[in-house]
Structure formats: C-alpha cells, structure tokens
One Martini backbone bead per residue (centre of mass of N, CA, C, O) as a GRO file, in nm:
protein
  144
    1THR     BB    1   0.267   6.903  -2.882
    2GLN     BB    2   0.219   6.678  -2.649
    3LEU     BB    3   0.081   6.386  -2.586
    4MET     BB    4  -0.161   6.281  -2.396
    5LYS     BB    5  -0.189   6.063  -2.122
    6VAL     BB    6  -0.324   5.851  -1.899
    7SER     BB    7  -0.120   5.926  -1.671
    8ASP     BB    8  -0.207   6.226  -1.656
    9ILE     BB    9  -0.491   6.170  -1.549
   10LEU     BB   10  -0.416   6.003  -1.298
   11GLN     BB   11  -0.269   6.234  -1.151
   12VAL     BB   12  -0.527   6.407  -1.118
   13LYS     BB   13  -0.749   6.184  -1.031
   14GLY     BB   14  -0.642   5.929  -0.955
   15SER     BB   15  -0.638   5.560  -0.845
   16HIS     BB   16  -0.916   5.499  -0.761
   17VAL     BB   17  -1.094   5.189  -0.704
   18TYR     BB   18  -1.406   5.092  -0.813
   19SER     BB   19  -1.548   4.788  -0.670
   20VAL     BB   20  -1.675   4.452  -0.733
   21PRO     BB   21  -1.794   4.157  -0.694
   22GLY     BB   22  -1.978   3.923  -0.884
   23ASN     BB   23  -2.169   3.824  -0.618
   24VAL     BB   24  -2.312   4.079  -0.603
   25MET     BB   25  -2.568   4.276  -0.588
   26VAL     BB   26  -2.689   4.509  -0.796
   27TYR     BB   27  -2.798   4.705  -0.586
   28GLU     BB   28  -2.526   4.759  -0.445
   29ALA     BB   29  -2.378   4.872  -0.694
   30ILE     BB   30  -2.574   5.108  -0.752
   31LYS     BB   31  -2.536   5.244  -0.480
   32ILE     BB   32  -2.236   5.311  -0.515
   33MET     BB   33  -2.266   5.478  -0.773
   34GLY     BB   34  -2.440   5.696  -0.637
   35GLU     BB   35  -2.245   5.778  -0.404
   36LYS     BB   36  -1.991   5.831  -0.620
   37ASN     BB   37  -2.081   5.940  -0.897
   38ILE     BB   38  -2.093   5.685  -1.104
   39GLY     BB   39  -2.123   5.480  -1.420
   40ALA     BB   40  -1.901   5.262  -1.310
   41LEU     BB   41  -1.784   4.924  -1.238
   42MET     BB   42  -1.560   4.714  -1.134
   43VAL     BB   43  -1.495   4.363  -1.170
   44ILE     BB   44  -1.341   4.191  -0.892
   45ASP     BB   45  -1.165   3.875  -0.892
   46GLU     BB   46  -0.898   3.778  -0.738
   47GLY     BB   47  -0.747   4.054  -0.856
   48ARG     BB   48  -0.931   4.043  -1.119
   49LEU     BB   49  -1.060   4.138  -1.413
   50SER     BB   50  -1.406   4.037  -1.512
   51GLY     BB   51  -1.549   4.331  -1.536
   52ILE     BB   52  -1.832   4.554  -1.615
   53LEU     BB   53  -2.053   4.799  -1.461
   54SER     BB   54  -2.323   4.968  -1.596
   55GLU     BB   55  -2.596   5.156  -1.638
   56ARG     BB   56  -2.665   5.014  -1.903
   57ASP     BB   57  -2.677   4.727  -1.798
   58TYR     BB   58  -2.904   4.783  -1.600
   59ALA     BB   59  -3.120   4.893  -1.796
   60ARG     BB   60  -3.113   4.642  -2.007
   61LYS     BB   61  -3.085   4.374  -1.795
   62VAL     BB   62  -3.308   4.463  -1.578
   63VAL     BB   63  -3.534   4.665  -1.630
   64LEU     BB   64  -3.627   4.565  -1.926
   65LYS     BB   65  -3.651   4.249  -1.802
   66GLY     BB   66  -3.786   4.253  -1.507
   67LYS     BB   67  -3.582   4.251  -1.295
   68SER     BB   68  -3.404   4.219  -0.987
   69SER     BB   69  -3.156   4.388  -0.809
   70ARG     BB   70  -3.188   4.194  -0.544
   71GLU     BB   71  -3.172   3.904  -0.740
   72THR     BB   72  -2.910   4.002  -0.893
   73VAL     BB   73  -2.604   3.939  -1.017
   74VAL     BB   74  -2.344   4.095  -1.159
   75LYS     BB   75  -2.231   3.856  -1.344
   76ASP     BB   76  -2.510   3.841  -1.516
   77ILE     BB   77  -2.470   4.166  -1.641
   78MET     BB   78  -2.200   4.204  -1.714
   79THR     BB   79  -1.921   4.303  -1.887
   80GLU     BB   80  -1.721   4.135  -2.067
   81ASN     BB   81  -1.459   4.171  -2.242
   82VAL     BB   82  -1.275   4.416  -2.167
   83LEU     BB   83  -1.174   4.716  -2.250
   84THR     BB   84  -0.833   4.840  -2.248
   85VAL     BB   85  -0.570   5.032  -2.096
   86THR     BB   86  -0.279   5.214  -2.064
   87SER     BB   87  -0.076   5.464  -1.933
   88ALA     BB   88   0.065   5.503  -2.234
   89ASP     BB   89  -0.176   5.591  -2.358
   90THR     BB   90  -0.357   5.794  -2.544
   91ILE     BB   91  -0.625   6.000  -2.566
   92GLU     BB   92  -0.686   5.937  -2.862
   93THR     BB   93  -0.717   5.634  -2.825
   94CYS     BB   94  -0.953   5.645  -2.629
   95MET     BB   95  -1.148   5.799  -2.813
   96GLU     BB   96  -1.159   5.590  -3.036
   97ILE     BB   97  -1.267   5.354  -2.874
   98MET     BB   98  -1.522   5.494  -2.758
   99THR     BB   99  -1.648   5.568  -3.033
  100GLN     BB  100  -1.646   5.291  -3.185
  101LYS     BB  101  -1.770   5.117  -2.916
  102HIS     BB  102  -1.966   5.273  -2.729
  103ILE     BB  103  -1.796   5.384  -2.471
  104ARG     BB  104  -1.731   5.535  -2.125
  105HIS     BB  105  -1.522   5.307  -2.015
  106LEU     BB  106  -1.166   5.255  -1.907
  107PRO     BB  107  -0.960   5.043  -1.802
  108ILE     BB  108  -0.646   5.033  -1.624
  109LEU     BB  109  -0.370   4.835  -1.728
  110GLU     BB  110  -0.090   4.642  -1.575
  111GLU     BB  111  -0.035   4.339  -1.602
  112SER     BB  112  -0.344   4.284  -1.477
  113LYS     BB  113  -0.330   4.550  -1.320
  114VAL     BB  114  -0.526   4.774  -1.154
  115LEU     BB  115  -0.517   5.144  -1.178
  116GLY     BB  116  -0.801   5.225  -1.317
  117MET     BB  117  -1.028   5.481  -1.457
  118ILE     BB  118  -1.166   5.599  -1.767
  119SER     BB  119  -1.356   5.860  -1.891
  120ILE     BB  120  -1.508   6.055  -2.116
  121GLY     BB  121  -1.477   6.308  -1.939
  122ASP     BB  122  -1.170   6.294  -1.904
  123VAL     BB  123  -1.103   6.312  -2.204
  124VAL     BB  124  -1.240   6.579  -2.273
  125ASN     BB  125  -1.088   6.752  -2.063
  126ALA     BB  126  -0.805   6.696  -2.178
  127ILE     BB  127  -0.856   6.815  -2.459
  128ILE     BB  128  -0.930   7.100  -2.369
  129LYS     BB  129  -0.666   7.161  -2.221
  130THR     BB  130  -0.481   7.125  -2.466
  131GLN     BB  131  -0.618   7.343  -2.643
  132LYS     BB  132  -0.570   7.583  -2.454
  133GLU     BB  133  -0.261   7.566  -2.459
  134THR     BB  134  -0.228   7.603  -2.762
  135ILE     BB  135  -0.361   7.881  -2.776
  136GLU     BB  136  -0.164   8.026  -2.585
  137HIS     BB  137   0.090   7.974  -2.756
  138LEU     BB  138  -0.014   8.120  -3.009
  139LYS     BB  139  -0.065   8.396  -2.884
  140SER     BB  140   0.232   8.446  -2.789
  141TYR     BB  141   0.352   8.417  -3.071
  142ILE     BB  142   0.194   8.647  -3.212
  143ALA     BB  143   0.273   8.881  -2.997
  144GLN     BB  144   0.594   8.900  -3.073
   0.00000   0.00000   0.00000
C-alpha cells in the first residue's frame, strides 16, 4: 500500500486556516478555539506564520503564572520557531515529529504560504483508515 501523505488529509479535512494576529488578546484567541472546537491557532502576521498558540501555552504561560488572558497578548505566550510539514510529507513523518517533540499540531507550509494545519487526531485517524484498508485487502486476498 502507498504511504498516505499530508495532502490526502487536507483533501478530506479541507484547508481552512484558523489564525489570529500576534497582537490580539489571549482571551480572544481562546474564545475562537472554544467556538471552533480546536486545540491550537496559528499566529499569522503580515501573511507569514509567526507562531502557534495551543491550549498548553495558555495553561502553562497564563493560568499557571497567574496572568490575565484579557491583559496578555498572544505573541507574548505563543510558541515561536514552529515545526512545520509540507503537503508532500507522509503521515509517518508527521507521527514521528509529533511523538519525538511532544506536539499535537503541525502547520502545513508550502514556500512559507500556510496551507492548513494537521493535528494528532488527523494523523491517528489516517493511520487507522490505512490499516483498515490493508486488512480488507488481506482478507480478500486470503478469501481467493
């Protein structure tokens, strides 16, 4: 079986990009994440990815430090130096990066243009789908 790529997930998931600029208040960003039921937002300034804001950033850098989400800007707590993938990368590559670096979201970039974001849930679902297909192929092969 052929290795599933990030582009395959994008086709199913769509490439809608949820993002905020770095100067927005953390409260607003968290509100968007709650409304969209997502665990991270890309931080995009002047068309370029400048960081990522995750629930983990919020919990560790705002809540635990006693800061106020209404008085803290996203760029002060976001993760900079974001790890990214391209649409040509395989699901296995994504899983490796996520597992080794303990991250749950990977922005998808093509020549610094943001195409979307892939989550650990997307990756796990893709792996399960691939394994189900492999099992079906093996069953039909055995049944012949």
